Amino acid sequence: MTSDTPVLGISELHAGIDDTPILRGIDLNIPPGEIHAIMGRNGSGKTTAANIIMGHPDFEVTKGSVELDGEDLLEMEPWERARAGVFLSFQYPQAVPGLQVGNFLRKSVAAIRGEEEAKGAEFRKKLKDAMTQLDIDRSFLGRYVNDGFSGGEKKRFEILQLLLIQPKLAILDETDSGLDIDGIRTVAKGINNAVRGTGSSALIITHYSRILEHVQPDKVHVLIKGQIVKSGGPELALELEERGYEWLEKEAEGLA
Amino acid sequence: MPANQVAREAVGDYKAGWHDPENSTVRFDFGLSEQVVREISAIKGEPQWMTDIRVKAFHHFMERPMPTWGSTELLNSIKFDEICYFLRSGEGTENDWDDVPEDVRNTFDKLGIPEAEQKWLSGVTAQYESEAVYHSIREDLEKQGVIFLDMDSGLREHEDIVKKYFCSIIPYQDNKFSALNTAVWSGGSFIYVPKGVHVEMPVQAYFRINAKNMGQFERTLIIADEGSSIHYVEGCTAPTYSTDSLHSAVVELIALPGSYIRYTTIQNWSNNVYNLVTKRGIAHENSTVEWVDGNIGSKLTMKYPAVILKGEGSHAEVISVAYAGEGMHQDAGAKVHHLASNTTSKILSKSIAKNGGRGSYRGMVSVSKKAENCKVNVVCDALILDEQSQSDTYPTMEIKNPSCRCEHEASVSKVSDDQLFYLMSRGHSEDEALALIVNGFFEPFVRELPMEYAVELNQLMALEMEGSIG
């Protein structure tokens, strides 16, 4: 690994599900400390990209590579990817009835960061700070993972995990959907604290630019029909907000 | 160290599956006859009334047809002639582990019983084959008049109490296996808690079958006098053999007014044991009877802990879990009969089926015509881990009084790929993820256990989940 090895390096990625291609040749590099955003309409392949980086077994990679710090991620099981430093904040986090939030957080931090980091006063303090930051009440720890959580609670819980796990690469899949303005602000603060100033990188997946007003991306990529058709600075998000996706779709068709 | 590795080291693959050489002092030939029944009674020097009831029960057993429900196929494959009905392994019941024959003591050491006794129990009975080999109770409880004996000693030393309550809740005619147990019973626990005495720490009985083709028929009778309380815990294991053993117990609980009895079972028989048990309690005014019932092992279990709510304001709880793995059928459930007004009951049943196992919930709740303002709450959840496994629910409700408030919920769920993926994305391997889901599913049950058992049960389940996903 050299100093210019990206944290996330994707090249020529083709992937799909049940013989239906979804991603059709993606190249993306996120250098250390940078936040990138992938924007696109529903069905453009954004969530597929997130799932493939994390290793969802339903998707098949037909071509290309995905690397974390120069290491081949595609060879790893999902839990090995997590331990290597990939974190996915889910669009639809799953409920696990009977599994207490506090217990789950401790077990997950232990699995990813090691037993030592998941016990003692230091862990408790970190947990308390993160919960305060995200405006989460203490009683939350006794509830069951995502069981009966509101949409906003689910998203806050994902960011709470992000703050405790401190991954090298955080992928945030539609973290802003289903949140009101205050919710977006709170969650964005969590993301900034987890990524900015820690040397981590992040990939924000969204179809609105709203969250990007609070988490300033270094680069924005537009995904249309499984391909990145345009990349630019934060101003590209604003342009999309104003003009929509249609002009880019037309451009993309023109290119094809 | 990953959780399941910890579990493997702690538990091993069915950790209780070893067996010791058989050093019996008395061993009956295989098979059952009136002669065998009379000899069991004679060898124990029992009073005539007990011999008589045994003989009557024997004839009832012979005449009574096999149940035509549950797993009839497995029931009909029991070879009653190939079972040993009485086997004595020591010279008697000792109250010092040092006096227990060495190999037997080693077995209980391996099962962690003496250690648990020192740390957190009020008393212990350890039964090996047909009889208790060790027994002790904390002195302070004995001074308060608490009686905690093995059933044979109970009959010898407190014949009047035994005679009053024996077969009073579960007559031998109740079912084929209660008849069998009454005919050949040996061992089990006898407990009497005097008025107003609270036994703070649990008492435990541990049942171990060691010999091949063994039949274990313990008989337990617990009486909680007015305003008293007790928590009784039993555990059971057996070696893994290719031939079958039979465990057929009868447990009668008597909760007198204002008393509280909790009876917890962690059944972890090896999968060559038929476990056909009748358990029933009677709750008088304002008393509570709770069954906490964990069925993790056995070839076939048929067991429906029951409570008769006889007194006004009494309460019943039956919380059970069943795990049915390869070659296992757990037919478990609960029965509650509301005979008096203002009585309440809660039934929570959780079952998991895996690798072709079969889990069934069979429940019966009745509310009699004159019982006003009763409350009934029944929840049964099943979790199926693969396509080969099966789960069935047979709930029956007979509500004859319209003032009853009755709630019933049932669910069957499967572990989804997305649920597993979510947990795996948090650093948990496939096995660990499944164990988290399964332990979560069992959590409402585990929460009811003393901490030591909760840890053991979680480890046991983590182990059972290893390599479950193909």
XYZ file of C-alpha atoms in Angstrom, chain A:
256
model
C 0.000 0.000 0.000
C 1.392 3.384 -0.946
C 0.304 6.778 0.266
C -1.803 7.324 -2.825
C -3.620 3.974 -2.527
C -7.296 4.855 -2.268
C -9.276 3.645 0.765
C -11.894 2.400 -1.665
C -10.803 1.428 -5.149
C -13.420 0.169 -7.588
C -12.506 -0.597 -11.162
C -14.499 -1.883 -14.105
C -17.160 -3.296 -11.779
C -19.924 -5.273 -13.428
C -22.492 -6.968 -11.207
C -26.068 -8.093 -11.090
C -28.639 -10.394 -9.619
C -30.079 -13.557 -11.197
C -28.393 -12.851 -14.557
C -29.823 -9.314 -14.680
C -26.959 -6.826 -14.949
C -27.300 -3.839 -12.619
C -23.846 -2.276 -12.459
C -22.277 -1.915 -15.870
C -18.686 -0.843 -15.463
C -18.037 1.360 -12.446
C -14.759 3.068 -11.643
C -14.450 4.933 -8.389
C -11.552 5.854 -6.111
C -11.970 7.420 -2.700
C -8.663 8.667 -1.241
C -8.094 8.694 2.558
C -10.075 11.357 4.372
C -12.418 12.130 1.493
C -16.180 12.007 1.359
C -17.757 11.100 -1.943
C -21.411 11.052 -2.856
C -23.184 8.870 -5.355
C -26.419 10.381 -6.551
C -29.044 8.892 -8.778
C -32.678 8.030 -9.099
C -34.269 4.951 -7.605
C -33.266 1.891 -9.587
C -30.018 3.380 -10.861
C -27.966 0.777 -8.930
C -26.923 2.858 -5.900
C -28.030 0.390 -3.246
C -26.650 -2.502 -5.271
C -23.253 -0.804 -5.230
C -23.444 -0.457 -1.425
C -24.488 -4.102 -1.002
C -21.726 -5.347 -3.252
C -19.033 -3.452 -1.373
C -20.346 -4.995 1.869
C -20.707 -8.453 0.267
C -24.427 -9.257 0.123
C -24.626 -12.890 -1.044
C -27.532 -12.244 -3.446
C -25.425 -10.204 -5.864
C -22.964 -11.619 -8.297
C -19.897 -9.753 -9.483
C -19.212 -10.697 -13.068
C -16.196 -8.500 -13.724
C -13.909 -5.951 -12.099
C -12.454 -5.402 -8.668
C -13.251 -3.769 -5.346
C -10.375 -3.014 -2.983
C -10.026 -1.586 0.497
C -6.579 -0.072 1.042
C -5.392 -2.164 -1.890
C -6.801 -5.400 -0.442
C -9.219 -7.448 -2.498
C -12.635 -7.171 -0.814
C -14.443 -9.499 -3.187
C -12.560 -12.488 -1.777
C -13.806 -11.738 1.752
C -16.960 -12.743 3.604
C -19.148 -9.840 4.790
C -17.918 -10.143 8.393
C -14.296 -10.140 7.204
C -14.984 -6.949 5.280
C -16.486 -5.437 8.426
C -13.422 -6.433 10.417
C -11.191 -5.018 7.659
C -12.894 -1.639 8.057
C -16.010 -1.412 5.886
C -19.223 -0.187 7.456
C -22.615 0.013 5.813
C -25.379 2.174 7.216
C -28.442 0.390 5.841
C -31.353 1.984 4.066
C -33.631 -0.582 5.736
C -31.942 -1.872 8.906
C -33.238 -5.281 9.996
C -34.972 -5.991 13.300
C -33.626 -8.684 15.614
C -36.261 -9.235 18.326
C -34.801 -10.220 21.678
C -31.315 -8.884 20.937
C -30.731 -5.878 23.176
C -29.182 -2.778 21.667
C -26.529 -2.460 24.401
C -25.507 -6.069 24.092
C -25.432 -5.905 20.299
C -23.264 -2.769 20.299
C -20.769 -4.362 22.671
C -20.636 -7.582 20.676
C -20.248 -5.778 17.367
C -17.473 -3.498 18.623
C -15.765 -6.580 20.087
C -16.058 -8.468 16.785
C -14.702 -5.587 14.713
C -12.348 -3.687 16.999
C -11.433 -6.424 19.473
C -12.581 -7.477 22.949
C -10.483 -4.843 24.712
C -12.245 -1.959 22.992
C -15.668 -3.225 23.965
C -15.373 -3.188 27.720
C -14.554 -1.000 30.639
C -15.151 2.618 31.477
C -13.687 3.910 28.235
C -16.225 2.065 26.107
C -19.057 3.197 28.345
C -17.918 6.791 28.043
C -17.647 6.582 24.280
C -21.101 5.073 24.116
C -22.544 7.758 26.328
C -20.925 10.559 24.298
C -22.143 9.123 21.012
C -25.666 8.784 22.362
C -25.657 12.352 23.622
C -24.446 13.581 20.233
C -27.292 11.795 18.494
C -29.905 12.750 21.052
C -30.562 9.128 21.987
C -32.037 8.351 25.378
C -30.352 5.844 27.729
C -33.410 3.620 27.766
C -32.638 2.872 24.127
C -29.935 0.390 25.220
C -32.526 -1.960 26.678
C -34.671 -2.090 23.542
C -34.343 -4.778 20.913
C -32.326 -4.060 17.761
C -34.528 -2.093 15.312
C -37.598 -3.813 16.730
C -40.480 -1.345 16.620
C -38.084 1.555 15.919
C -39.437 4.548 14.017
C -37.726 5.414 10.728
C -35.750 8.156 12.459
C -34.679 5.913 15.326
C -33.385 3.320 12.894
C -31.210 5.873 11.134
C -29.865 7.296 14.388
C -29.042 3.785 15.522
C -27.066 3.157 12.330
C -25.045 6.311 12.965
C -24.536 5.324 16.615
C -22.966 2.108 15.377
C -20.841 4.092 12.938
C -19.518 6.306 15.742
C -18.562 3.306 17.888
C -17.145 1.087 15.161
C -15.045 3.857 13.547
C -14.529 2.153 10.202
C -12.003 3.100 7.506
C -14.843 3.375 5.032
C -18.399 4.298 5.910
C -21.047 3.704 3.274
C -24.243 5.569 4.040
C -27.143 4.260 2.010
C -30.039 6.725 1.883
C -29.387 7.718 5.458
C -31.404 10.894 4.882
C -34.559 9.186 3.639
C -37.416 9.237 6.087
C -35.800 11.918 8.261
C -37.122 15.398 8.957
C -34.831 18.454 8.877
C -33.812 18.100 12.526
C -33.166 14.425 12.021
C -30.957 15.111 9.021
C -29.020 17.719 10.990
C -28.430 15.366 13.919
C -27.424 12.462 11.735
C -25.179 14.693 9.599
C -23.403 15.888 12.739
C -22.743 12.260 13.638
C -21.393 11.508 10.181
C -19.101 14.538 10.238
C -17.753 13.563 13.647
C -17.191 9.994 12.552
C -15.444 10.855 9.303
C -14.001 14.370 9.369
C -10.872 14.684 11.401
C -10.470 10.940 11.837
C -8.893 10.171 8.469
C -11.775 7.845 7.569
C -13.509 7.999 4.252
C -17.167 7.895 3.394
C -19.434 7.132 0.489
C -22.817 8.811 0.765
C -25.586 7.375 -1.354
C -28.607 9.589 -1.834
C -31.051 10.905 -4.346
C -31.524 14.281 -2.698
C -28.868 16.883 -2.169
C -30.343 17.798 1.238
C -27.934 15.783 3.350
C -25.028 17.143 1.303
C -25.813 20.614 2.621
C -24.772 19.327 6.028
C -22.052 16.863 5.061
C -19.883 18.552 2.489
C -18.686 15.976 -0.081
C -15.325 16.282 -1.805
C -16.699 14.693 -4.947
C -20.121 13.907 -6.377
C -20.784 11.114 -8.876
C -23.993 10.632 -10.790
C -25.129 7.068 -11.375
C -27.509 6.355 -14.230
C -28.468 2.835 -15.284
C -25.485 1.270 -13.577
C -22.845 3.665 -14.875
C -21.241 6.800 -13.502
C -22.090 9.351 -16.150
C -20.687 12.436 -14.507
C -18.373 13.333 -11.642
C -17.680 16.733 -10.148
C -17.301 18.804 -7.009
C -20.006 19.659 -4.469
C -21.502 22.132 -6.973
C -22.736 19.160 -9.051
C -25.167 18.252 -6.273
C -26.625 21.747 -6.402
C -26.927 21.579 -10.142
C -28.829 18.294 -9.859
C -31.116 19.877 -7.288
C -31.934 22.622 -9.768
C -32.090 20.715 -13.015
C -33.023 17.132 -12.009
C -31.545 14.050 -13.626
C -33.177 14.245 -17.018
C -30.523 16.310 -18.795
C -27.877 13.833 -17.678
C -29.970 10.893 -18.799
C -30.269 12.486 -22.219
C -26.542 13.150 -22.285
C -25.904 9.537 -21.307
C -28.154 8.264 -24.067
C -26.366 10.543 -26.492
C -23.070 9.043 -25.404
C -24.334 5.502 -25.815
